[in-house]
Amino acid sequence: MLSRVADSLYWLSRYLERAEHTARLTDVQIHLMLDQSPAASAQRWGRVLTSLHMLPPRDEVYDARLLTNYITFDAANPNSIVSCITNARENARQLREHISSEMWEQINTLYLQVKTQRIDDIWETQPHAWFVAVKEGCHLFQGITDTTMNYNEGYQFIQAARYLERATSVAQLLNVHFETFNDENGLGFDFLEWIGLLKSCTAFEAYCKVYMADLRPDTIAEFLILNREFPHSIGFSVKRVQDALLEIGEDTQSRRARGVNRLAGRLAALVDYGQIDEIFAAGFQAFLNEMMRQCAQIHDAIFQAYVVYPVEREFSE
């Protein structure tokens, strides 16, 4: 596969996963505002921005409408939903011959949907319905991909990118949340915030089926990090990253894959052999920071191995 194609498939998938994650967090925050004081709501908007790696607007006025517009429609914000979907669509446009026509139609439909609306169109009516439409549009693209694309090297790049983005996003979300809500500062038992965290990962119902309605920070962390069955857990995501990269390595039959697969295996082992009590004892934030550091290493290694590798090295193998 051409490195240009691998690059576009990779970023197409990461941008769509980022848009879906952003829509979910923003939708949950808007719902939580109904049960929060203005001061608590402003603090939570700040945490949402940090979780999404977004700098606050220049005026730093935590007005719900202005921040929703910034997160959702602001083209100057590179991580806004509109920016992510626009970038995903541009990557898809550059590789029309490598994806199915149904995939292109879906990403183009989603792009036109978000580009033709503004904050005034959704804020006074039903913002929840708009965020649901964005999430469902991203899910539909993923489903269409799974049912219309050959499970070849290109498909595996899409999978690796999706789950690498997901693992990084969930780790950052947990990092920000546990930094604020813990027993040391007396906020560890704010049930509304812990429910909001689970819903931000579409995990509330799945969590309750495993732990009933017993909401505790340690079991929530265990579920979102170590559970291997829930699609939005870090454990599930890193296993899918490892599987996809192994498939790519087998398809390419190249020594370039060894370093990438070694890093993916190291990250998977960090989750496979982790125990939540040991993680908290050694430092929860330090563990999450290490996970995000290893995810960044895998991202860099993918590009060094498959996108920007020297031609001379390829011919020498």
PDB file of C-alpha atoms in Angstrom:
ATOM      1  CA  MET A   1       0.000   0.000   0.000  1.00  0.00           C
ATOM      2  CA  LEU A   2       1.195   3.500  -0.831  1.00  0.00           C
ATOM      3  CA  SER A   3       2.212   5.542   2.200  1.00  0.00           C
ATOM      4  CA  ARG A   4      -0.124   8.319   1.029  1.00  0.00           C
ATOM      5  CA  VAL A   5      -3.079   5.936   1.164  1.00  0.00           C
ATOM      6  CA  ALA A   6      -2.104   4.618   4.596  1.00  0.00           C
ATOM      7  CA  ASP A   7      -1.777   8.177   5.886  1.00  0.00           C
ATOM      8  CA  SER A   8      -5.223   9.214   4.602  1.00  0.00           C
ATOM      9  CA  LEU A   9      -6.963   6.090   5.921  1.00  0.00           C
ATOM     10  CA  TYR A  10      -5.323   6.549   9.300  1.00  0.00           C
ATOM     11  CA  TRP A  11      -6.353  10.181   9.693  1.00  0.00           C
ATOM     12  CA  LEU A  12      -9.823   9.607   8.272  1.00  0.00           C
ATOM     13  CA  SER A  13     -10.462   7.133  11.073  1.00  0.00           C
ATOM     14  CA  ARG A  14      -8.873   9.194  13.853  1.00  0.00           C
ATOM     15  CA  TYR A  15     -10.772  12.346  12.932  1.00  0.00           C
ATOM     16  CA  LEU A  16     -14.126  10.558  12.877  1.00  0.00           C
ATOM     17  CA  GLU A  17     -13.474   8.875  16.218  1.00  0.00           C
ATOM     18  CA  ARG A  18     -12.474  12.261  17.663  1.00  0.00           C
ATOM     19  CA  ALA A  19     -15.663  13.894  16.345  1.00  0.00           C
ATOM     20  CA  GLU A  20     -17.833  11.166  17.865  1.00  0.00           C
ATOM     21  CA  HIS A  21     -16.036  11.408  21.228  1.00  0.00           C
ATOM     22  CA  THR A  22     -16.367  15.199  21.253  1.00  0.00           C
ATOM     23  CA  ALA A  23     -20.082  15.044  20.427  1.00  0.00           C
ATOM     24  CA  ARG A  24     -20.639  12.564  23.258  1.00  0.00           C
ATOM     25  CA  LEU A  25     -18.812  14.603  25.903  1.00  0.00           C
ATOM     26  CA  THR A  26     -20.535  17.825  24.903  1.00  0.00           C
ATOM     27  CA  ASP A  27     -23.969  16.198  24.907  1.00  0.00           C
ATOM     28  CA  VAL A  28     -23.403  14.778  28.401  1.00  0.00           C
ATOM     29  CA  GLN A  29     -22.210  18.150  29.685  1.00  0.00           C
ATOM     30  CA  ILE A  30     -25.295  19.936  28.369  1.00  0.00           C
ATOM     31  CA  HIS A  31     -27.490  17.399  30.146  1.00  0.00           C
ATOM     32  CA  LEU A  32     -25.545  17.738  33.405  1.00  0.00           C
ATOM     33  CA  MET A  33     -26.078  21.506  33.345  1.00  0.00           C
ATOM     34  CA  LEU A  34     -29.714  20.889  34.293  1.00  0.00           C
ATOM     35  CA  ASP A  35     -28.615  19.598  37.710  1.00  0.00           C
ATOM     36  CA  GLN A  36     -25.642  21.875  38.343  1.00  0.00           C
ATOM     37  CA  SER A  37     -25.154  25.338  39.760  1.00  0.00           C
ATOM     38  CA  PRO A  38     -23.654  27.925  37.375  1.00  0.00           C
ATOM     39  CA  ALA A  39     -20.319  27.742  39.226  1.00  0.00           C
ATOM     40  CA  ALA A  40     -20.183  23.939  39.009  1.00  0.00           C
ATOM     41  CA  SER A  41     -21.170  24.075  35.350  1.00  0.00           C
ATOM     42  CA  ALA A  42     -18.348  26.514  34.547  1.00  0.00           C
ATOM     43  CA  GLN A  43     -15.819  24.256  36.265  1.00  0.00           C
ATOM     44  CA  ARG A  44     -17.062  21.264  34.336  1.00  0.00           C
ATOM     45  CA  TRP A  45     -16.819  23.101  31.008  1.00  0.00           C
ATOM     46  CA  GLY A  46     -13.193  23.724  31.873  1.00  0.00           C
ATOM     47  CA  ARG A  47     -12.664  20.002  32.465  1.00  0.00           C
ATOM     48  CA  VAL A  48     -14.416  19.145  29.202  1.00  0.00           C
ATOM     49  CA  LEU A  49     -12.076  21.458  27.290  1.00  0.00           C
ATOM     50  CA  THR A  50      -9.030  19.939  28.993  1.00  0.00           C
ATOM     51  CA  SER A  51     -10.294  16.417  28.264  1.00  0.00           C
ATOM     52  CA  LEU A  52     -10.616  17.320  24.581  1.00  0.00           C
ATOM     53  CA  HIS A  53      -7.167  18.960  24.424  1.00  0.00           C
ATOM     54  CA  MET A  54      -8.755  22.314  23.637  1.00  0.00           C
ATOM     55  CA  LEU A  55      -7.566  25.662  24.859  1.00  0.00           C
ATOM     56  CA  PRO A  56     -10.353  27.865  26.242  1.00  0.00           C
ATOM     57  CA  PRO A  57     -11.543  30.765  24.069  1.00  0.00           C
ATOM     58  CA  ARG A  58      -9.649  34.003  24.494  1.00  0.00           C
ATOM     59  CA  ASP A  59     -12.274  35.705  26.634  1.00  0.00           C
ATOM     60  CA  GLU A  60     -12.493  32.590  28.890  1.00  0.00           C
ATOM     61  CA  VAL A  61     -16.189  33.251  29.478  1.00  0.00           C
ATOM     62  CA  TYR A  62     -17.714  29.891  30.321  1.00  0.00           C
ATOM     63  CA  ASP A  63     -21.048  30.563  28.669  1.00  0.00           C
ATOM     64  CA  ALA A  64     -22.697  27.307  27.617  1.00  0.00           C
ATOM     65  CA  ARG A  65     -23.834  28.541  24.219  1.00  0.00           C
ATOM     66  CA  LEU A  66     -20.500  30.121  23.315  1.00  0.00           C
ATOM     67  CA  LEU A  67     -18.524  27.082  24.436  1.00  0.00           C
ATOM     68  CA  THR A  68     -20.828  24.688  22.589  1.00  0.00           C
ATOM     69  CA  ASN A  69     -20.313  26.739  19.448  1.00  0.00           C
ATOM     70  CA  TYR A  70     -16.543  26.720  20.012  1.00  0.00           C
ATOM     71  CA  ILE A  71     -16.436  22.944  20.513  1.00  0.00           C
ATOM     72  CA  THR A  72     -18.891  22.173  17.749  1.00  0.00           C
ATOM     73  CA  PHE A  73     -18.899  24.666  14.870  1.00  0.00           C
ATOM     74  CA  ASP A  74     -15.778  26.828  15.220  1.00  0.00           C
ATOM     75  CA  ALA A  75     -13.670  26.147  12.106  1.00  0.00           C
ATOM     76  CA  ALA A  76     -10.737  27.956  13.737  1.00  0.00           C
ATOM     77  CA  ASN A  77     -10.686  25.274  16.448  1.00  0.00           C
ATOM     78  CA  PRO A  78      -8.775  22.327  14.889  1.00  0.00           C
ATOM     79  CA  ASN A  79     -10.458  19.848  17.238  1.00  0.00           C
ATOM     80  CA  SER A  80     -14.033  21.064  16.847  1.00  0.00           C
ATOM     81  CA  ILE A  81     -16.589  18.598  15.503  1.00  0.00           C
ATOM     82  CA  VAL A  82     -16.920  20.480  12.208  1.00  0.00           C
ATOM     83  CA  SER A  83     -13.135  20.641  11.775  1.00  0.00           C
ATOM     84  CA  CYS A  84     -12.726  16.916  12.490  1.00  0.00           C
ATOM     85  CA  ILE A  85     -15.485  15.851  10.096  1.00  0.00           C
ATOM     86  CA  THR A  86     -14.202  18.237   7.424  1.00  0.00           C
ATOM     87  CA  ASN A  87     -10.709  16.782   7.726  1.00  0.00           C
ATOM     88  CA  ALA A  88     -12.075  13.227   7.702  1.00  0.00           C
ATOM     89  CA  ARG A  89     -14.054  13.947   4.545  1.00  0.00           C
ATOM     90  CA  GLU A  90     -11.028  15.505   2.837  1.00  0.00           C
ATOM     91  CA  ASN A  91      -8.959  12.418   3.586  1.00  0.00           C
ATOM     92  CA  ALA A  92     -11.756  10.214   2.230  1.00  0.00           C
ATOM     93  CA  ARG A  93     -11.945  12.338  -0.931  1.00  0.00           C
ATOM     94  CA  GLN A  94      -8.266  11.730  -1.614  1.00  0.00           C
ATOM     95  CA  LEU A  95      -8.687   7.947  -1.613  1.00  0.00           C
ATOM     96  CA  ARG A  96     -12.062   7.390  -3.257  1.00  0.00           C
ATOM     97  CA  GLU A  97     -10.731   4.365  -5.128  1.00  0.00           C
ATOM     98  CA  HIS A  98      -9.626   2.684  -1.877  1.00  0.00           C
ATOM     99  CA  ILE A  99     -12.927   2.909   0.013  1.00  0.00           C
ATOM    100  CA  SER A 100     -16.398   1.763  -0.951  1.00  0.00           C
ATOM    101  CA  SER A 101     -18.896   4.121  -2.561  1.00  0.00           C
ATOM    102  CA  GLU A 102     -21.167   3.618   0.457  1.00  0.00           C
ATOM    103  CA  MET A 103     -18.398   4.821   2.778  1.00  0.00           C
ATOM    104  CA  TRP A 104     -17.886   7.943   0.684  1.00  0.00           C
ATOM    105  CA  GLU A 105     -21.620   8.671   0.537  1.00  0.00           C
ATOM    106  CA  GLN A 106     -21.926   8.401   4.309  1.00  0.00           C
ATOM    107  CA  ILE A 107     -18.954  10.632   5.149  1.00  0.00           C
ATOM    108  CA  ASN A 108     -20.119  13.169   2.564  1.00  0.00           C
ATOM    109  CA  THR A 109     -23.666  13.128   3.976  1.00  0.00           C
ATOM    110  CA  LEU A 110     -22.343  13.691   7.497  1.00  0.00           C
ATOM    111  CA  TYR A 111     -20.117  16.514   6.275  1.00  0.00           C
ATOM    112  CA  LEU A 112     -23.009  18.305   4.528  1.00  0.00           C
ATOM    113  CA  GLN A 113     -25.161  17.855   7.621  1.00  0.00           C
ATOM    114  CA  VAL A 114     -22.733  19.608   9.963  1.00  0.00           C
ATOM    115  CA  LYS A 115     -21.547  22.259   7.492  1.00  0.00           C
ATOM    116  CA  THR A 116     -25.036  23.554   6.732  1.00  0.00           C
ATOM    117  CA  GLN A 117     -25.983  24.236  10.357  1.00  0.00           C
ATOM    118  CA  ARG A 118     -24.967  26.806  12.942  1.00  0.00           C
ATOM    119  CA  ILE A 119     -25.290  27.090  16.700  1.00  0.00           C
ATOM    120  CA  ASP A 120     -28.471  29.184  16.323  1.00  0.00           C
ATOM    121  CA  ASP A 121     -30.060  26.323  14.393  1.00  0.00           C
ATOM    122  CA  ILE A 122     -29.707  23.834  17.237  1.00  0.00           C
ATOM    123  CA  TRP A 123     -29.360  25.732  20.516  1.00  0.00           C
ATOM    124  CA  GLU A 124     -32.910  27.016  20.863  1.00  0.00           C
ATOM    125  CA  THR A 125     -34.523  23.810  19.637  1.00  0.00           C
ATOM    126  CA  GLN A 126     -32.850  20.541  20.588  1.00  0.00           C
ATOM    127  CA  PRO A 127     -29.046  20.320  20.725  1.00  0.00           C
ATOM    128  CA  HIS A 128     -29.304  16.751  22.025  1.00  0.00           C
ATOM    129  CA  ALA A 129     -30.864  15.569  18.763  1.00  0.00           C
ATOM    130  CA  TRP A 130     -28.039  17.169  16.771  1.00  0.00           C
ATOM    131  CA  PHE A 131     -25.301  15.495  18.814  1.00  0.00           C
ATOM    132  CA  VAL A 132     -27.112  12.168  18.555  1.00  0.00           C
ATOM    133  CA  ALA A 133     -27.216  12.600  14.777  1.00  0.00           C
ATOM    134  CA  VAL A 134     -23.461  13.238  14.692  1.00  0.00           C
ATOM    135  CA  LYS A 135     -22.739  10.203  16.852  1.00  0.00           C
ATOM    136  CA  GLU A 136     -25.025   7.999  14.792  1.00  0.00           C
ATOM    137  CA  GLY A 137     -23.467   9.321  11.587  1.00  0.00           C
ATOM    138  CA  CYS A 138     -20.021   8.281  12.811  1.00  0.00           C
ATOM    139  CA  HIS A 139     -21.336   4.904  13.966  1.00  0.00           C
ATOM    140  CA  LEU A 140     -23.002   4.373  10.609  1.00  0.00           C
ATOM    141  CA  PHE A 141     -19.723   5.038   8.816  1.00  0.00           C
ATOM    142  CA  GLN A 142     -17.988   2.485  11.039  1.00  0.00           C
ATOM    143  CA  GLY A 143     -20.712  -0.079  10.367  1.00  0.00           C
ATOM    144  CA  ILE A 144     -20.616   0.547   6.618  1.00  0.00           C
ATOM    145  CA  THR A 145     -16.838   0.173   6.700  1.00  0.00           C
ATOM    146  CA  ASP A 146     -17.146  -3.178   8.473  1.00  0.00           C
ATOM    147  CA  THR A 147     -19.646  -4.504   5.919  1.00  0.00           C
ATOM    148  CA  THR A 148     -18.438  -3.071   2.595  1.00  0.00           C
ATOM    149  CA  MET A 149     -14.636  -2.922   2.777  1.00  0.00           C
ATOM    150  CA  ASN A 150     -12.186  -5.758   2.254  1.00  0.00           C
ATOM    151  CA  TYR A 151     -10.479  -6.694   5.499  1.00  0.00           C
ATOM    152  CA  ASN A 152      -7.102  -5.898   4.006  1.00  0.00           C
ATOM    153  CA  GLU A 153      -4.203  -3.708   5.041  1.00  0.00           C
ATOM    154  CA  GLY A 154      -6.219  -0.523   4.513  1.00  0.00           C
ATOM    155  CA  TYR A 155      -9.014  -1.759   6.755  1.00  0.00           C
ATOM    156  CA  GLN A 156      -6.503  -2.548   9.484  1.00  0.00           C
ATOM    157  CA  PHE A 157      -5.101   0.999   9.327  1.00  0.00           C
ATOM    158  CA  ILE A 158      -8.635   2.271   9.940  1.00  0.00           C
ATOM    159  CA  GLN A 159      -9.025  -0.059  12.931  1.00  0.00           C
ATOM    160  CA  ALA A 160      -5.646   0.780  14.446  1.00  0.00           C
ATOM    161  CA  ALA A 161      -6.315   4.507  14.153  1.00  0.00           C
ATOM    162  CA  ARG A 162      -9.834   4.308  15.580  1.00  0.00           C
ATOM    163  CA  TYR A 163      -8.839   2.401  18.686  1.00  0.00           C
ATOM    164  CA  LEU A 164      -5.609   4.280  19.263  1.00  0.00           C
ATOM    165  CA  GLU A 165      -7.616   7.517  19.258  1.00  0.00           C
ATOM    166  CA  ARG A 166     -10.181   5.937  21.581  1.00  0.00           C
ATOM    167  CA  ALA A 167      -7.622   4.660  24.079  1.00  0.00           C
ATOM    168  CA  THR A 168      -5.920   8.054  24.207  1.00  0.00           C
ATOM    169  CA  SER A 169      -9.213   9.940  24.591  1.00  0.00           C
ATOM    170  CA  VAL A 170     -10.502   7.741  27.418  1.00  0.00           C
ATOM    171  CA  ALA A 171      -7.165   7.908  29.234  1.00  0.00           C
ATOM    172  CA  GLN A 172      -7.169  11.709  29.041  1.00  0.00           C
ATOM    173  CA  LEU A 173     -10.793  11.868  30.203  1.00  0.00           C
ATOM    174  CA  LEU A 174     -10.030   9.649  33.209  1.00  0.00           C
ATOM    175  CA  ASN A 175      -6.909  11.623  34.007  1.00  0.00           C
ATOM    176  CA  VAL A 176      -8.769  14.932  34.154  1.00  0.00           C
ATOM    177  CA  HIS A 177     -11.714  13.493  36.067  1.00  0.00           C
ATOM    178  CA  PHE A 178      -9.717  11.658  38.745  1.00  0.00           C
ATOM    179  CA  GLU A 179      -7.438  14.649  39.198  1.00  0.00           C
ATOM    180  CA  THR A 180     -10.485  16.639  40.330  1.00  0.00           C
ATOM    181  CA  PHE A 181     -12.789  14.096  41.938  1.00  0.00           C
ATOM    182  CA  ASN A 182     -10.959  12.025  44.500  1.00  0.00           C
ATOM    183  CA  ASP A 183     -11.202  11.362  48.183  1.00  0.00           C
ATOM    184  CA  GLU A 184      -8.334  13.690  49.046  1.00  0.00           C
ATOM    185  CA  ASN A 185     -10.200  16.845  48.057  1.00  0.00           C
ATOM    186  CA  GLY A 186     -13.530  15.639  49.413  1.00  0.00           C
ATOM    187  CA  LEU A 187     -15.255  15.347  46.040  1.00  0.00           C
ATOM    188  CA  GLY A 188     -14.890  11.616  45.558  1.00  0.00           C
ATOM    189  CA  PHE A 189     -18.551  10.789  46.185  1.00  0.00           C
ATOM    190  CA  ASP A 190     -20.244  13.249  43.847  1.00  0.00           C
ATOM    191  CA  PHE A 191     -22.432  10.608  42.195  1.00  0.00           C
ATOM    192  CA  LEU A 192     -23.641  12.940  39.462  1.00  0.00           C
ATOM    193  CA  GLU A 193     -20.088  13.456  38.261  1.00  0.00           C
ATOM    194  CA  TRP A 194     -19.282   9.739  38.289  1.00  0.00           C
ATOM    195  CA  ILE A 195     -22.446   8.971  36.353  1.00  0.00           C
ATOM    196  CA  GLY A 196     -21.455  11.700  33.908  1.00  0.00           C
ATOM    197  CA  LEU A 197     -18.031  10.086  33.470  1.00  0.00           C
ATOM    198  CA  LEU A 198     -19.586   6.714  32.654  1.00  0.00           C
ATOM    199  CA  LYS A 199     -22.068   8.259  30.237  1.00  0.00           C
ATOM    200  CA  SER A 200     -19.231  10.150  28.568  1.00  0.00           C
ATOM    201  CA  CYS A 201     -17.864   6.716  27.629  1.00  0.00           C
ATOM    202  CA  THR A 202     -21.322   5.234  26.828  1.00  0.00           C
ATOM    203  CA  ALA A 203     -20.574   2.965  29.767  1.00  0.00           C
ATOM    204  CA  PHE A 204     -23.258   3.573  32.396  1.00  0.00           C
ATOM    205  CA  GLU A 205     -25.560   0.682  31.484  1.00  0.00           C
ATOM    206  CA  ALA A 206     -22.684  -1.693  30.730  1.00  0.00           C
ATOM    207  CA  TYR A 207     -21.053  -0.831  34.063  1.00  0.00           C
ATOM    208  CA  CYS A 208     -24.284  -1.453  35.986  1.00  0.00           C
ATOM    209  CA  LYS A 209     -24.587  -4.897  34.409  1.00  0.00           C
ATOM    210  CA  VAL A 210     -21.180  -5.810  35.832  1.00  0.00           C
ATOM    211  CA  TYR A 211     -21.133  -3.942  39.164  1.00  0.00           C
ATOM    212  CA  MET A 212     -24.874  -3.303  39.619  1.00  0.00           C
ATOM    213  CA  ALA A 213     -25.488   0.286  40.780  1.00  0.00           C
ATOM    214  CA  ASP A 214     -22.476   0.358  43.099  1.00  0.00           C
ATOM    215  CA  LEU A 215     -20.689   3.487  41.915  1.00  0.00           C
ATOM    216  CA  ARG A 216     -17.168   3.609  43.319  1.00  0.00           C
ATOM    217  CA  PRO A 217     -14.140   5.345  41.817  1.00  0.00           C
ATOM    218  CA  ASP A 218     -11.992   2.205  41.938  1.00  0.00           C
ATOM    219  CA  THR A 219     -14.512  -0.033  40.182  1.00  0.00           C
ATOM    220  CA  ILE A 220     -15.274   2.657  37.605  1.00  0.00           C
ATOM    221  CA  ALA A 221     -11.566   2.963  36.882  1.00  0.00           C
ATOM    222  CA  GLU A 222     -11.233  -0.818  36.711  1.00  0.00           C
ATOM    223  CA  PHE A 223     -14.096  -1.073  34.221  1.00  0.00           C
ATOM    224  CA  LEU A 224     -12.925   1.736  31.940  1.00  0.00           C
ATOM    225  CA  ILE A 225      -9.268   0.663  31.968  1.00  0.00           C
ATOM    226  CA  LEU A 226      -8.999  -3.092  32.428  1.00  0.00           C
ATOM    227  CA  ASN A 227     -12.262  -4.529  31.090  1.00  0.00           C
ATOM    228  CA  ARG A 228     -11.580  -6.448  27.863  1.00  0.00           C
ATOM    229  CA  GLU A 229     -15.228  -6.822  26.791  1.00  0.00           C
ATOM    230  CA  PHE A 230     -16.516  -3.231  26.723  1.00  0.00           C
ATOM    231  CA  PRO A 231     -15.772  -1.446  23.402  1.00  0.00           C
ATOM    232  CA  HIS A 232     -14.941   1.916  24.974  1.00  0.00           C
ATOM    233  CA  SER A 233     -12.579   0.606  27.627  1.00  0.00           C
ATOM    234  CA  ILE A 234      -8.854   1.150  27.255  1.00  0.00           C
ATOM    235  CA  GLY A 235      -8.216  -2.579  27.572  1.00  0.00           C
ATOM    236  CA  PHE A 236     -10.515  -3.391  24.670  1.00  0.00           C
ATOM    237  CA  SER A 237      -9.041  -0.599  22.555  1.00  0.00           C
ATOM    238  CA  VAL A 238      -5.368  -1.471  23.003  1.00  0.00           C
ATOM    239  CA  LYS A 239      -6.089  -5.114  22.149  1.00  0.00           C
ATOM    240  CA  ARG A 240      -7.717  -4.007  18.886  1.00  0.00           C
ATOM    241  CA  VAL A 241      -4.741  -1.772  18.140  1.00  0.00           C
ATOM    242  CA  GLN A 242      -2.385  -4.686  18.700  1.00  0.00           C
ATOM    243  CA  ASP A 243      -4.465  -7.034  16.525  1.00  0.00           C
ATOM    244  CA  ALA A 244      -4.680  -4.519  13.666  1.00  0.00           C
ATOM    245  CA  LEU A 245      -0.946  -3.795  13.707  1.00  0.00           C
ATOM    246  CA  LEU A 246      -0.127  -7.508  13.720  1.00  0.00           C
ATOM    247  CA  GLU A 247      -2.330  -7.941  10.641  1.00  0.00           C
ATOM    248  CA  ILE A 248      -0.609  -5.032   8.902  1.00  0.00           C
ATOM    249  CA  GLY A 249       2.774  -6.528   9.734  1.00  0.00           C
ATOM    250  CA  GLU A 250       1.784  -9.876   8.245  1.00  0.00           C
ATOM    251  CA  ASP A 251       0.486  -8.215   5.086  1.00  0.00           C
ATOM    252  CA  THR A 252       3.616  -6.121   4.557  1.00  0.00           C
ATOM    253  CA  GLN A 253       6.085  -8.879   5.500  1.00  0.00           C
ATOM    254  CA  SER A 254       8.519  -6.154   6.496  1.00  0.00           C
ATOM    255  CA  ARG A 255      10.996  -5.750   9.311  1.00  0.00           C
ATOM    256  CA  ARG A 256       9.582  -2.255   9.712  1.00  0.00           C
ATOM    257  CA  ALA A 257       6.602  -3.805  11.493  1.00  0.00           C
ATOM    258  CA  ARG A 258       8.645  -5.313  14.322  1.00  0.00           C
ATOM    259  CA  GLY A 259       9.218  -2.110  16.244  1.00  0.00           C
ATOM    260  CA  VAL A 260       5.574  -1.066  15.956  1.00  0.00           C
ATOM    261  CA  ASN A 261       4.311  -4.467  17.081  1.00  0.00           C
ATOM    262  CA  ARG A 262       6.728  -4.496  20.005  1.00  0.00           C
ATOM    263  CA  LEU A 263       5.371  -1.158  21.249  1.00  0.00           C
ATOM    264  CA  ALA A 264       1.774  -2.325  20.826  1.00  0.00           C
ATOM    265  CA  GLY A 265       2.541  -5.511  22.734  1.00  0.00           C
ATOM    266  CA  ARG A 266       4.143  -3.527  25.554  1.00  0.00           C
ATOM    267  CA  LEU A 267       1.033  -1.359  25.873  1.00  0.00           C
ATOM    268  CA  ALA A 268      -1.255  -4.405  25.808  1.00  0.00           C
ATOM    269  CA  ALA A 269       0.836  -6.048  28.546  1.00  0.00           C
ATOM    270  CA  LEU A 270       0.527  -2.926  30.700  1.00  0.00           C
ATOM    271  CA  VAL A 271      -3.249  -3.460  30.673  1.00  0.00           C
ATOM    272  CA  ASP A 272      -3.288  -7.272  30.654  1.00  0.00           C
ATOM    273  CA  TYR A 273      -1.255  -7.580  33.828  1.00  0.00           C
ATOM    274  CA  GLY A 274      -2.589  -4.521  35.610  1.00  0.00           C
ATOM    275  CA  GLN A 275      -4.490  -4.693  38.894  1.00  0.00           C
ATOM    276  CA  ILE A 276      -6.536  -1.684  39.883  1.00  0.00           C
ATOM    277  CA  ASP A 277      -5.378  -1.667  43.515  1.00  0.00           C
ATOM    278  CA  GLU A 278      -1.746  -1.780  42.414  1.00  0.00           C
ATOM    279  CA  ILE A 279      -2.378   0.984  39.869  1.00  0.00           C
ATOM    280  CA  PHE A 280      -3.826   3.280  42.538  1.00  0.00           C
ATOM    281  CA  ALA A 281      -1.045   2.411  44.978  1.00  0.00           C
ATOM    282  CA  ALA A 282       1.661   3.235  42.433  1.00  0.00           C
ATOM    283  CA  GLY A 283      -0.053   6.434  41.273  1.00  0.00           C
ATOM    284  CA  PHE A 284      -3.173   6.545  39.122  1.00  0.00           C
ATOM    285  CA  GLN A 285      -2.265   9.702  37.200  1.00  0.00           C
ATOM    286  CA  ALA A 286       1.239   8.364  36.555  1.00  0.00           C
ATOM    287  CA  PHE A 287      -0.240   5.160  35.117  1.00  0.00           C
ATOM    288  CA  LEU A 288      -2.545   7.061  32.753  1.00  0.00           C
ATOM    289  CA  ASN A 289       0.248   9.398  31.680  1.00  0.00           C
ATOM    290  CA  GLU A 290       2.402   6.380  30.875  1.00  0.00           C
ATOM    291  CA  MET A 291      -0.416   4.883  28.818  1.00  0.00           C
ATOM    292  CA  MET A 292      -0.830   8.084  26.834  1.00  0.00           C
ATOM    293  CA  ARG A 293       2.934   8.303  26.344  1.00  0.00           C
ATOM    294  CA  GLN A 294       2.990   4.779  24.939  1.00  0.00           C
ATOM    295  CA  CYS A 295       0.021   5.552  22.674  1.00  0.00           C
ATOM    296  CA  ALA A 296       1.957   8.540  21.320  1.00  0.00           C
ATOM    297  CA  GLN A 297       4.976   6.294  20.758  1.00  0.00           C
ATOM    298  CA  ILE A 298       2.846   3.860  18.755  1.00  0.00           C
ATOM    299  CA  HIS A 299       1.454   6.735  16.682  1.00  0.00           C
ATOM    300  CA  ASP A 300       4.972   7.947  15.873  1.00  0.00           C
ATOM    301  CA  ALA A 301       6.176   4.415  15.140  1.00  0.00           C
ATOM    302  CA  ILE A 302       3.303   3.797  12.697  1.00  0.00           C
ATOM    303  CA  PHE A 303       4.318   6.846  10.711  1.00  0.00           C
ATOM    304  CA  GLN A 304       8.000   5.979  10.798  1.00  0.00           C
ATOM    305  CA  ALA A 305       7.287   2.429   9.649  1.00  0.00           C
ATOM    306  CA  TYR A 306       4.557   2.935   7.058  1.00  0.00           C
ATOM    307  CA  VAL A 307       4.280   6.592   6.034  1.00  0.00           C
ATOM    308  CA  VAL A 308       7.568   8.524   6.168  1.00  0.00           C
ATOM    309  CA  TYR A 309      10.142   5.728   6.095  1.00  0.00           C
ATOM    310  CA  PRO A 310      13.253   6.308   3.915  1.00  0.00           C
ATOM    311  CA  VAL A 311      13.070   4.700   0.482  1.00  0.00           C
ATOM    312  CA  GLU A 312      16.645   3.479   0.820  1.00  0.00           C
ATOM    313  CA  ARG A 313      15.740   1.488   3.923  1.00  0.00           C
ATOM    314  CA  GLU A 314      12.802  -0.144   2.149  1.00  0.00           C
ATOM    315  CA  PHE A 315      14.949  -1.370  -0.737  1.00  0.00           C
ATOM    316  CA  SER A 316      17.598  -2.639   1.653  1.00  0.00           C
ATOM    317  CA  GLU A 317      15.207  -5.008   3.425  1.00  0.00           C
TER     318      GLU A 317
END
